[in-house]
Amino acid sequence: MTGPLAGLRVVAVTGLAGLHCAQALADFGAQVALVEPPGGHPMRASAAFPFLARGMRSIVLEPGDTAGLRRLVAAADVLVESWTPAQAEERGLTPERTTVDHPRLVHASITGFGRTGPYAHLPADDALVMAVIGGSHTLSPMAPREGPAFAAVPFASYSAGQTALQGVLAALLERERSGHGQHVGTSLVQGLAGHDIWNWFLTLLTTRYAGAFTPAPHVQDGVPNSALIYRLLVALSADGRWLQFSQTSRHLYVALMNALGMGWMFDDPEWGEELPLVPDPAKRVELWDRMLTEVRARTAAEWAAVFDAQPDVWAEPFRTGQELLDHPQLRHDGNVVRVEDPERGPVEQPGPLVRMAATPADPTRPAPRPDADAAELRGWEPVDAPAATAAGPSLPLAGVTVLELGMYYAAPYGGSLLADLGARVVKVEPPGGEPMRSLASFPEIGAIKVTQGKECIALDARSPEGRQIVHDLAREADVVIQSFRAGVAERLGVDGPSLLAVNPDLVYLNAPGYGVDGPCGHRPAYAPTIAAASGIAWRMAGATLPERTDLTVEETKGAAVRLVAATNASFAQCDGLSALSVASSALLGLLARARGAGGQQLYTSMLAFAAHLNCEDVVRYADRPATPAVDPELFGLSARYRLYPTAAGWVFLSAARPEQRSALRAHPAFAAEEDIGAVLAAKPAAQWEAEFADSEVDCVAVTEATVEATLMSEEFGRTAGLLADVEHPMLGEHPRLAPLVTLSRSAVVPGPGSLVGQHTEQVLQRLGYPAEHLADLRARGIVVTG
């Protein structure tokens, strides 16, 4: 094995979430033992298996062979599992046991809802989590009917895989110092919770000041309530191709209006320069109608010519997953790999999570055949335990300094996650502040989550003095995260080569929307843009759309609203999954450096992360299994795995596995099993959940509240340990989302958000800037102090 993680041994006894975690370790050189039951891992039936298991080794163990499993664990550096607490107890591998028996082991547990509480017995299943925390309810605008909607894309599993990966990498970094391992805990709920950008704080406002603020959907009774409906326009071309525009910033929206021939409206008193924020509801509808009509005047090819001529105007077509493999940017960046699989032939699939310039991954080794490596894996020798002296608690990223350059959500929230793990994170903003501070409907709300736990400084990086400050910060940093569009970092003099010249030991992570160069590197990328480009949105809601090209404006708007829900749900969108992946990528670079790789540039993008999330629909090879298809009404995937209305409320029923089907038939009401829906309609949702609580059948009532309201509630969020109370300089004391991963020995540090320039003065003083120099910089507008 080669790669920066060569020599590490990983045992993976896990489902989809843990496979995402283990795959990243395997790509970078770790020896990953995939433990499979007789008959093979359940994911072998998925088209994504050759991607998820590439580079791993396989051993088949009988379900009762706990001794064989424990022998593997005794020889491992990392254990990744997704057991319920009862299953861990059955195997004799509870966190309490492994931390004593194997002091060097990093033991990562990925549960559905945590290790305690009323849902701890449920498996780590996306649909169950979505139903319980309000995700299915919140997605209801995606369905062409009343009621909750099924999410076909496994946002929770992918995201929990990333939070687990962060915990594993942070614990391994800490082990480099202490010699001791520890338990890492996360859940699908925590993975999903990391996605939201500002709805948490809007929920906080509307709850705290109930008489002053009223929450409203993007579109209500056919009237847009949000400027994002226009700035992130979903429209249909003349030849029937759905397009997702990407015009969030003011200058980008003006460019789109000019391209539509509607720029005159900014100077017209009837409309006003504040477009698209028109007070009159009838005018808001008219503006929407006009924009859709003008987009419909051109074919997709004609719009592509507009994009080539006007770089500030951009839209992605809504692709299917396999179409993503032909995206010119993904190809340009080398993020499509071809693996020769002995069973399947050539398999095209997404490349590694991140590209490392000096210590690249090896994604070319195929997935193993069942039990192909049993002899080798049974020969693993147990790891010598460290001395009996106890390792004291410490922050896993103690002593790590992160310099954050870039704006909007994905890369900045990745920095916040590193701050939660104990890193010192310095966020550099322009004098006017991170644009997200003014993007939401209430000042500062949009940026609180991306400033949590950070030192926020504001400066003009275009000036020589501002650039020098960034270079001074880079000199003492360990990691730089930048997310500018292609060419911006170079123009500012803060690109990788420039800062590595200042500090050769830097881990410099490029994490833009598309890439640092190439055909789309200069394009604006937002969460809906990437959801459309990657096939995620089409997999979520494409089944609901009319298969006609002659839609009326009203039909177009109805379909567009469903696509908006599919691209921009607060808890299921590409900014969130990218932020989680940015933190994982930075930690991979740090661990590689700790193991001798030195400083280097790293490259990734939101588009690459989206390919990993949607892998089941993205991989391409001959005779591949079909991606499970949701029905046009968005109930679910089959009669035994779907949403059902009941006498009061809705349930999600999961009874697709053989043992679950048997358990369902054993219930008196389902013995005939003629019409599952008719049976479930006879009793309330809460009663069905109670009746199946001790059964193999998983059945949960759908929570009819937003995800943020559910997580923030005392009944769910506080009980589950998902809340941490902090003091924000504007909001005062409030609950924030607790760190998304916990460690048994190391502490995590949930910090508050910060205001523009709040820490400029203290950061410059720490760099040695005299008071008179700081005053001069402030007077000339080069820095802003809070």
mmCIF file of C-alpha atoms in Angstrom, residues 29-344:
data_model
loop_
_atom_site.group_PDB
_atom_site.id
_atom_site.type_symbol
_atom_site.label_atom_id
_atom_site.label_comp_id
_atom_site.label_asym_id
_atom_site.label_seq_id
_atom_site.Cartn_x
_atom_site.Cartn_y
_atom_site.Cartn_z
ATOM 1 C CA GLY A 29 -3.599 4.219 1.439
ATOM 2 C CA ALA A 30 -5.153 2.735 4.570
ATOM 3 C CA GLN A 31 -5.745 -1.026 4.585
ATOM 4 C CA VAL A 32 -9.525 -1.290 4.981
ATOM 5 C CA ALA A 33 -11.016 -4.652 5.921
ATOM 6 C CA LEU A 34 -14.661 -4.734 4.858
ATOM 7 C CA VAL A 35 -16.443 -7.244 7.068
ATOM 8 C CA GLU A 36 -19.314 -8.872 5.174
ATOM 9 C CA PRO A 37 -22.006 -11.369 6.172
ATOM 10 C CA PRO A 38 -22.530 -14.626 4.266
ATOM 11 C CA GLY A 39 -24.093 -13.680 0.954
ATOM 12 C CA GLY A 40 -22.182 -10.409 0.823
ATOM 13 C CA HIS A 41 -22.636 -6.843 2.000
ATOM 14 C CA PRO A 42 -26.162 -5.489 1.325
ATOM 15 C CA MET A 43 -24.639 -2.647 -0.702
ATOM 16 C CA ARG A 44 -23.339 -5.165 -3.259
ATOM 17 C CA ALA A 45 -26.788 -4.911 -4.832
ATOM 18 C CA SER A 46 -26.246 -1.191 -5.420
ATOM 19 C CA ALA A 47 -24.719 0.249 -8.570
ATOM 20 C CA ALA A 48 -22.480 2.306 -6.280
ATOM 21 C CA PHE A 49 -20.689 -0.656 -4.670
ATOM 22 C CA PRO A 50 -17.650 -0.647 -7.005
ATOM 23 C CA PHE A 51 -17.166 3.005 -6.047
ATOM 24 C CA LEU A 52 -17.887 2.743 -2.327
ATOM 25 C CA ALA A 53 -15.701 -0.342 -1.758
ATOM 26 C CA ARG A 54 -12.838 0.407 -4.128
ATOM 27 C CA GLY A 55 -9.449 -0.381 -2.718
ATOM 28 C CA MET A 56 -10.862 -2.333 0.231
ATOM 29 C CA ARG A 57 -10.261 -5.935 1.284
ATOM 30 C CA SER A 58 -13.080 -8.371 2.064
ATOM 31 C CA ILE A 59 -13.594 -10.947 4.766
ATOM 32 C CA VAL A 60 -16.855 -12.818 5.362
ATOM 33 C CA LEU A 61 -17.744 -13.573 8.983
ATOM 34 C CA GLU A 62 -20.765 -15.420 10.296
ATOM 35 C CA PRO A 63 -23.100 -13.203 12.348
ATOM 36 C CA GLY A 64 -22.169 -15.090 15.512
ATOM 37 C CA ASP A 65 -18.403 -15.007 14.947
ATOM 38 C CA THR A 66 -17.747 -12.277 17.488
ATOM 39 C CA ALA A 67 -14.367 -13.788 18.362
ATOM 40 C CA GLY A 68 -13.214 -13.451 14.751
ATOM 41 C CA LEU A 69 -14.439 -9.866 14.621
ATOM 42 C CA ARG A 70 -12.716 -8.973 17.891
ATOM 43 C CA ARG A 71 -9.432 -10.453 16.597
ATOM 44 C CA LEU A 72 -9.608 -8.114 13.606
ATOM 45 C CA VAL A 73 -10.367 -5.136 15.838
ATOM 46 C CA ALA A 74 -7.438 -6.003 18.110
ATOM 47 C CA ALA A 75 -5.126 -5.597 15.105
ATOM 48 C CA ALA A 76 -6.676 -2.365 13.819
ATOM 49 C CA ASP A 77 -6.021 1.337 14.211
ATOM 50 C CA VAL A 78 -9.599 2.297 13.356
ATOM 51 C CA LEU A 79 -12.983 0.598 13.721
ATOM 52 C CA VAL A 80 -15.926 2.088 11.773
ATOM 53 C CA GLU A 81 -19.317 0.617 12.641
ATOM 54 C CA SER A 82 -22.974 1.535 12.412
ATOM 55 C CA TRP A 83 -24.498 -0.700 15.071
ATOM 56 C CA THR A 84 -27.300 0.143 17.415
ATOM 57 C CA PRO A 85 -26.211 0.094 21.073
ATOM 58 C CA ALA A 86 -27.799 -3.359 21.482
ATOM 59 C CA GLN A 87 -25.854 -4.728 18.504
ATOM 60 C CA ALA A 88 -22.585 -3.351 19.896
ATOM 61 C CA GLU A 89 -23.347 -5.062 23.203
ATOM 62 C CA GLU A 90 -24.007 -8.373 21.445
ATOM 63 C CA ARG A 91 -20.576 -8.217 19.785
ATOM 64 C CA GLY A 92 -18.741 -7.227 22.939
ATOM 65 C CA LEU A 93 -17.480 -4.102 21.183
ATOM 66 C CA THR A 94 -19.178 -1.249 22.989
ATOM 67 C CA PRO A 95 -17.237 2.032 23.183
ATOM 68 C CA GLU A 96 -16.791 1.479 26.897
ATOM 69 C CA ARG A 97 -15.176 -1.901 26.201
ATOM 70 C CA THR A 98 -12.965 -0.985 23.240
ATOM 71 C CA THR A 99 -11.445 2.097 24.885
ATOM 72 C CA VAL A 100 -10.239 -0.164 27.722
ATOM 73 C CA ASP A 101 -9.282 -3.265 25.738
ATOM 74 C CA HIS A 102 -7.665 -1.414 22.821
ATOM 75 C CA PRO A 103 -6.254 1.897 24.072
ATOM 76 C CA ARG A 104 -4.774 2.871 20.670
ATOM 77 C CA LEU A 105 -7.961 2.156 18.744
ATOM 78 C CA VAL A 106 -10.003 4.970 17.211
ATOM 79 C CA HIS A 107 -13.519 3.547 17.371
ATOM 80 C CA ALA A 108 -16.098 5.413 15.275
ATOM 81 C CA SER A 109 -19.803 4.716 15.820
ATOM 82 C CA ILE A 110 -22.380 6.006 13.321
ATOM 83 C CA THR A 111 -25.928 5.632 14.599
ATOM 84 C CA GLY A 112 -29.196 6.913 13.249
ATOM 85 C CA PHE A 113 -30.222 9.025 16.245
ATOM 86 C CA GLY A 114 -27.457 8.703 18.818
ATOM 87 C CA ARG A 115 -26.757 6.072 21.452
ATOM 88 C CA THR A 116 -29.513 7.129 23.850
ATOM 89 C CA GLY A 117 -33.109 8.266 23.599
ATOM 90 C CA PRO A 118 -36.381 6.851 22.222
ATOM 91 C CA TYR A 119 -34.991 6.238 18.714
ATOM 92 C CA ALA A 120 -31.643 4.699 19.662
ATOM 93 C CA HIS A 121 -32.917 1.251 18.662
ATOM 94 C CA LEU A 122 -33.545 2.294 15.061
ATOM 95 C CA PRO A 123 -30.975 1.610 12.336
ATOM 96 C CA ALA A 124 -28.967 4.304 10.552
ATOM 97 C CA ASP A 125 -31.532 4.719 7.769
ATOM 98 C CA ASP A 126 -32.008 7.972 5.847
ATOM 99 C CA ALA A 127 -35.760 7.757 5.400
ATOM 100 C CA LEU A 128 -36.425 7.035 9.083
ATOM 101 C CA VAL A 129 -34.274 9.992 10.115
ATOM 102 C CA MET A 130 -35.964 12.285 7.595
ATOM 103 C CA ALA A 131 -39.385 11.303 8.925
ATOM 104 C CA VAL A 132 -38.562 11.740 12.613
ATOM 105 C CA ILE A 133 -36.774 15.088 12.461
ATOM 106 C CA GLY A 134 -39.215 16.785 10.072
ATOM 107 C CA GLY A 135 -37.329 16.393 6.815
ATOM 108 C CA SER A 136 -40.135 14.583 5.015
ATOM 109 C CA HIS A 137 -42.600 17.248 6.145
ATOM 110 C CA THR A 138 -40.332 20.113 5.129
ATOM 111 C CA LEU A 139 -39.902 18.609 1.664
ATOM 112 C CA SER A 140 -43.674 18.590 1.051
ATOM 113 C CA PRO A 141 -43.453 21.392 -1.604
ATOM 114 C CA MET A 142 -41.471 18.914 -3.701
ATOM 115 C CA ALA A 143 -44.484 16.594 -4.115
ATOM 116 C CA PRO A 144 -47.409 17.173 -6.512
ATOM 117 C CA ARG A 145 -49.860 16.404 -3.693
ATOM 118 C CA GLU A 146 -50.511 17.245 -0.055
ATOM 119 C CA GLY A 147 -48.372 15.677 2.648
ATOM 120 C CA PRO A 148 -44.722 14.775 3.267
ATOM 121 C CA ALA A 149 -42.322 13.804 0.488
ATOM 122 C CA PHE A 150 -39.722 11.055 0.218
ATOM 123 C CA ALA A 151 -36.089 12.108 -0.321
ATOM 124 C CA ALA A 152 -34.476 9.750 -2.835
ATOM 125 C CA VAL A 153 -30.930 11.060 -2.244
ATOM 126 C CA PRO A 154 -29.173 9.824 0.953
ATOM 127 C CA PHE A 155 -28.095 13.204 2.330
ATOM 128 C CA ALA A 156 -27.975 11.937 5.920
ATOM 129 C CA SER A 157 -25.764 8.916 5.238
ATOM 130 C CA TYR A 158 -23.249 10.855 3.167
ATOM 131 C CA SER A 159 -23.079 13.667 5.710
ATOM 132 C CA ALA A 160 -22.742 11.323 8.674
ATOM 133 C CA GLY A 161 -19.942 9.611 6.781
ATOM 134 C CA GLN A 162 -18.176 12.968 6.642
ATOM 135 C CA THR A 163 -18.701 13.801 10.325
ATOM 136 C CA ALA A 164 -17.407 10.333 11.208
ATOM 137 C CA LEU A 165 -14.398 10.873 8.942
ATOM 138 C CA GLN A 166 -13.677 14.185 10.671
ATOM 139 C CA GLY A 167 -13.816 12.509 14.056
ATOM 140 C CA VAL A 168 -11.552 9.661 12.948
ATOM 141 C CA LEU A 169 -8.964 11.994 11.392
ATOM 142 C CA ALA A 170 -9.018 14.368 14.377
ATOM 143 C CA ALA A 171 -8.598 11.438 16.776
ATOM 144 C CA LEU A 172 -5.713 10.056 14.711
ATOM 145 C CA LEU A 173 -4.054 13.480 14.748
ATOM 146 C CA GLU A 174 -4.449 13.627 18.511
ATOM 147 C CA ARG A 175 -3.066 10.071 18.758
ATOM 148 C CA GLU A 176 0.097 11.267 16.988
ATOM 149 C CA ARG A 177 0.683 13.408 20.101
ATOM 150 C CA SER A 178 -0.680 11.253 22.914
ATOM 151 C CA GLY A 179 -0.330 7.694 21.622
ATOM 152 C CA HIS A 180 -3.924 6.979 22.693
ATOM 153 C CA GLY A 181 -7.067 6.340 20.721
ATOM 154 C CA GLN A 182 -10.644 7.113 21.728
ATOM 155 C CA HIS A 183 -14.267 6.684 20.769
ATOM 156 C CA VAL A 184 -15.792 8.912 18.088
ATOM 157 C CA GLY A 185 -19.554 9.291 17.989
ATOM 158 C CA THR A 186 -21.846 10.789 15.378
ATOM 159 C CA SER A 187 -25.238 10.122 13.814
ATOM 160 C CA LEU A 188 -27.285 10.625 10.684
ATOM 161 C CA VAL A 189 -29.222 13.314 12.559
ATOM 162 C CA GLN A 190 -26.012 15.232 13.252
ATOM 163 C CA GLY A 191 -24.893 14.874 9.647
ATOM 164 C CA LEU A 192 -28.142 16.387 8.369
ATOM 165 C CA ALA A 193 -28.118 19.096 11.013
ATOM 166 C CA GLY A 194 -24.884 20.496 9.621
ATOM 167 C CA HIS A 195 -26.519 21.470 6.326
ATOM 168 C CA ASP A 196 -28.737 24.363 7.332
ATOM 169 C CA ILE A 197 -27.379 27.828 6.540
ATOM 170 C CA TRP A 198 -29.660 30.300 8.329
ATOM 171 C CA ASN A 199 -33.070 28.696 8.945
ATOM 172 C CA TRP A 200 -31.921 27.805 12.465
ATOM 173 C CA PHE A 201 -31.567 31.486 13.292
ATOM 174 C CA LEU A 202 -34.713 32.512 11.431
ATOM 175 C CA THR A 203 -36.542 29.909 13.537
ATOM 176 C CA LEU A 204 -34.910 31.377 16.630
ATOM 177 C CA LEU A 205 -36.134 34.865 15.701
ATOM 178 C CA THR A 206 -39.688 33.838 14.856
ATOM 179 C CA THR A 207 -39.885 31.880 18.110
ATOM 180 C CA ARG A 208 -38.285 34.487 20.348
ATOM 181 C CA TYR A 209 -40.167 37.422 18.794
ATOM 182 C CA ALA A 210 -43.382 35.701 17.752
ATOM 183 C CA GLY A 211 -45.311 38.929 17.213
ATOM 184 C CA ALA A 212 -42.644 40.604 15.096
ATOM 185 C CA PHE A 213 -41.643 37.970 12.524
ATOM 186 C CA THR A 214 -43.643 35.403 10.587
ATOM 187 C CA PRO A 215 -41.971 32.577 8.668
ATOM 188 C CA ALA A 216 -43.039 32.221 5.042
ATOM 189 C CA PRO A 217 -42.175 29.767 2.248
ATOM 190 C CA HIS A 218 -40.362 30.807 -0.930
ATOM 191 C CA VAL A 219 -43.687 30.769 -2.796
ATOM 192 C CA GLN A 220 -47.089 31.059 -1.131
ATOM 193 C CA ASP A 221 -50.380 30.847 -3.043
ATOM 194 C CA GLY A 222 -48.464 31.368 -6.257
ATOM 195 C CA VAL A 223 -46.716 34.550 -5.045
ATOM 196 C CA PRO A 224 -42.916 34.604 -4.512
ATOM 197 C CA ASN A 225 -41.915 35.723 -1.009
ATOM 198 C CA SER A 226 -38.168 35.461 -1.552
ATOM 199 C CA ALA A 227 -35.745 37.248 -3.846
ATOM 200 C CA LEU A 228 -34.020 33.898 -4.336
ATOM 201 C CA ILE A 229 -36.879 32.758 -6.591
ATOM 202 C CA TYR A 230 -35.611 35.321 -9.105
ATOM 203 C CA ARG A 231 -31.892 35.249 -8.367
ATOM 204 C CA LEU A 232 -31.762 31.461 -8.404
ATOM 205 C CA LEU A 233 -34.328 31.199 -11.165
ATOM 206 C CA VAL A 234 -35.509 27.766 -12.301
ATOM 207 C CA ALA A 235 -36.819 28.041 -15.846
ATOM 208 C CA LEU A 236 -37.534 26.053 -18.987
ATOM 209 C CA SER A 237 -35.767 26.641 -22.306
ATOM 210 C CA ALA A 238 -37.523 26.692 -25.668
ATOM 211 C CA ASP A 239 -36.480 23.101 -26.352
ATOM 212 C CA GLY A 240 -37.653 21.790 -22.979
ATOM 213 C CA ARG A 241 -34.424 21.778 -20.950
ATOM 214 C CA TRP A 242 -34.774 22.866 -17.340
ATOM 215 C CA LEU A 243 -32.151 25.436 -16.287
ATOM 216 C CA GLN A 244 -30.956 26.492 -12.834
ATOM 217 C CA PHE A 245 -29.597 30.057 -12.868
ATOM 218 C CA SER A 246 -26.915 31.201 -10.447
ATOM 219 C CA GLN A 247 -27.301 34.942 -9.818
ATOM 220 C CA THR A 248 -27.352 35.442 -6.041
ATOM 221 C CA SER A 249 -25.078 38.513 -5.891
ATOM 222 C CA ARG A 250 -26.487 41.871 -6.977
ATOM 223 C CA HIS A 251 -24.177 42.325 -9.971
ATOM 224 C CA LEU A 252 -24.951 38.797 -11.168
ATOM 225 C CA TYR A 253 -28.700 39.425 -11.031
ATOM 226 C CA VAL A 254 -28.300 42.671 -12.961
ATOM 227 C CA ALA A 255 -26.328 40.765 -15.600
ATOM 228 C CA LEU A 256 -29.135 38.209 -15.941
ATOM 229 C CA MET A 257 -31.794 40.900 -16.274
ATOM 230 C CA ASN A 258 -29.757 42.542 -19.020
ATOM 231 C CA ALA A 259 -29.390 39.213 -20.795
ATOM 232 C CA LEU A 260 -33.163 38.777 -20.622
ATOM 233 C CA GLY A 261 -33.675 42.203 -22.168
ATOM 234 C CA MET A 262 -35.213 43.390 -18.894
ATOM 235 C CA GLY A 263 -32.441 45.653 -17.598
ATOM 236 C CA TRP A 264 -34.592 48.712 -18.359
ATOM 237 C CA MET A 265 -36.761 47.805 -15.380
ATOM 238 C CA PHE A 266 -34.131 49.035 -12.888
ATOM 239 C CA ASP A 267 -34.641 52.597 -14.177
ATOM 240 C CA ASP A 268 -38.417 52.370 -14.512
ATOM 241 C CA PRO A 269 -40.328 54.028 -11.623
ATOM 242 C CA GLU A 270 -42.956 51.313 -11.881
ATOM 243 C CA TRP A 271 -40.371 48.716 -10.839
ATOM 244 C CA GLY A 272 -37.431 50.518 -9.205
ATOM 245 C CA GLU A 273 -33.743 49.812 -8.820
ATOM 246 C CA GLU A 274 -34.328 47.489 -5.851
ATOM 247 C CA LEU A 275 -35.480 44.652 -8.088
ATOM 248 C CA PRO A 276 -36.312 41.880 -7.439
ATOM 249 C CA LEU A 277 -37.584 43.108 -4.048
ATOM 250 C CA VAL A 278 -40.960 44.422 -5.242
ATOM 251 C CA PRO A 279 -43.482 45.122 -2.438
ATOM 252 C CA ASP A 280 -46.612 44.550 -4.541
ATOM 253 C CA PRO A 281 -47.505 40.814 -4.699
ATOM 254 C CA ALA A 282 -49.083 41.197 -8.133
ATOM 255 C CA LYS A 283 -45.883 42.792 -9.417
ATOM 256 C CA ARG A 284 -43.829 39.952 -7.956
ATOM 257 C CA VAL A 285 -45.934 37.456 -9.910
ATOM 258 C CA GLU A 286 -45.613 39.559 -13.068
ATOM 259 C CA LEU A 287 -41.843 39.757 -12.712
ATOM 260 C CA TRP A 288 -41.623 35.982 -12.321
ATOM 261 C CA ASP A 289 -43.860 35.446 -15.374
ATOM 262 C CA ARG A 290 -41.791 37.839 -17.490
ATOM 263 C CA MET A 291 -38.487 36.221 -16.544
ATOM 264 C CA LEU A 292 -39.786 32.719 -17.294
ATOM 265 C CA THR A 293 -41.161 33.885 -20.633
ATOM 266 C CA GLU A 294 -37.869 35.497 -21.647
ATOM 267 C CA VAL A 295 -35.859 32.396 -20.727
ATOM 268 C CA ARG A 296 -38.313 30.340 -22.788
ATOM 269 C CA ALA A 297 -37.491 32.465 -25.836
ATOM 270 C CA ARG A 298 -34.107 30.727 -26.277
ATOM 271 C CA THR A 299 -33.054 27.104 -26.654
ATOM 272 C CA ALA A 300 -30.543 25.541 -24.258
ATOM 273 C CA ALA A 301 -27.852 25.873 -26.943
ATOM 274 C CA GLU A 302 -28.665 29.557 -27.406
ATOM 275 C CA TRP A 303 -28.406 30.097 -23.660
ATOM 276 C CA ALA A 304 -25.037 28.334 -23.688
ATOM 277 C CA ALA A 305 -23.861 30.932 -26.223
ATOM 278 C CA VAL A 306 -25.045 33.695 -23.865
ATOM 279 C CA PHE A 307 -23.059 32.131 -21.016
ATOM 280 C CA ASP A 308 -19.924 32.030 -23.163
ATOM 281 C CA ALA A 309 -20.316 35.696 -24.097
ATOM 282 C CA GLN A 310 -21.324 36.953 -20.639
ATOM 283 C CA PRO A 311 -19.402 35.222 -17.806
ATOM 284 C CA ASP A 312 -21.608 36.757 -15.076
ATOM 285 C CA VAL A 313 -24.673 34.997 -16.489
ATOM 286 C CA TRP A 314 -24.751 31.302 -15.767
ATOM 287 C CA ALA A 315 -27.137 28.390 -15.477
ATOM 288 C CA GLU A 316 -26.683 24.653 -15.204
ATOM 289 C CA PRO A 317 -29.028 22.264 -16.980
ATOM 290 C CA PHE A 318 -30.733 19.799 -14.688
ATOM 291 C CA ARG A 319 -28.672 16.679 -15.377
ATOM 292 C CA THR A 320 -29.157 13.051 -14.467
ATOM 293 C CA GLY A 321 -26.449 11.451 -12.350
ATOM 294 C CA GLN A 322 -24.592 9.663 -15.133
ATOM 295 C CA GLU A 323 -24.603 12.871 -17.197
ATOM 296 C CA LEU A 324 -22.441 14.376 -14.450
ATOM 297 C CA LEU A 325 -19.566 12.118 -15.520
ATOM 298 C CA ASP A 326 -19.477 14.089 -18.783
ATOM 299 C CA HIS A 327 -19.481 17.500 -17.080
ATOM 300 C CA PRO A 328 -16.550 19.377 -18.647
ATOM 301 C CA GLN A 329 -15.310 20.686 -15.303
ATOM 302 C CA LEU A 330 -15.375 17.300 -13.574
ATOM 303 C CA ARG A 331 -13.405 15.857 -16.496
ATOM 304 C CA HIS A 332 -10.968 18.786 -16.563
ATOM 305 C CA ASP A 333 -10.192 18.394 -12.867
ATOM 306 C CA GLY A 334 -9.479 14.688 -13.196
ATOM 307 C CA ASN A 335 -12.428 13.865 -10.950
ATOM 308 C CA VAL A 336 -13.662 11.065 -13.194
ATOM 309 C CA VAL A 337 -11.666 7.842 -12.900
ATOM 310 C CA ARG A 338 -11.906 4.580 -14.815
ATOM 311 C CA VAL A 339 -11.364 1.476 -12.706
ATOM 312 C CA GLU A 340 -10.907 -1.950 -14.267
ATOM 313 C CA ASP A 341 -13.182 -4.155 -12.202
ATOM 314 C CA PRO A 342 -12.671 -7.935 -12.577
ATOM 315 C CA GLU A 343 -16.411 -8.586 -12.217
ATOM 316 C CA ARG A 344 -17.922 -5.589 -13.977
#
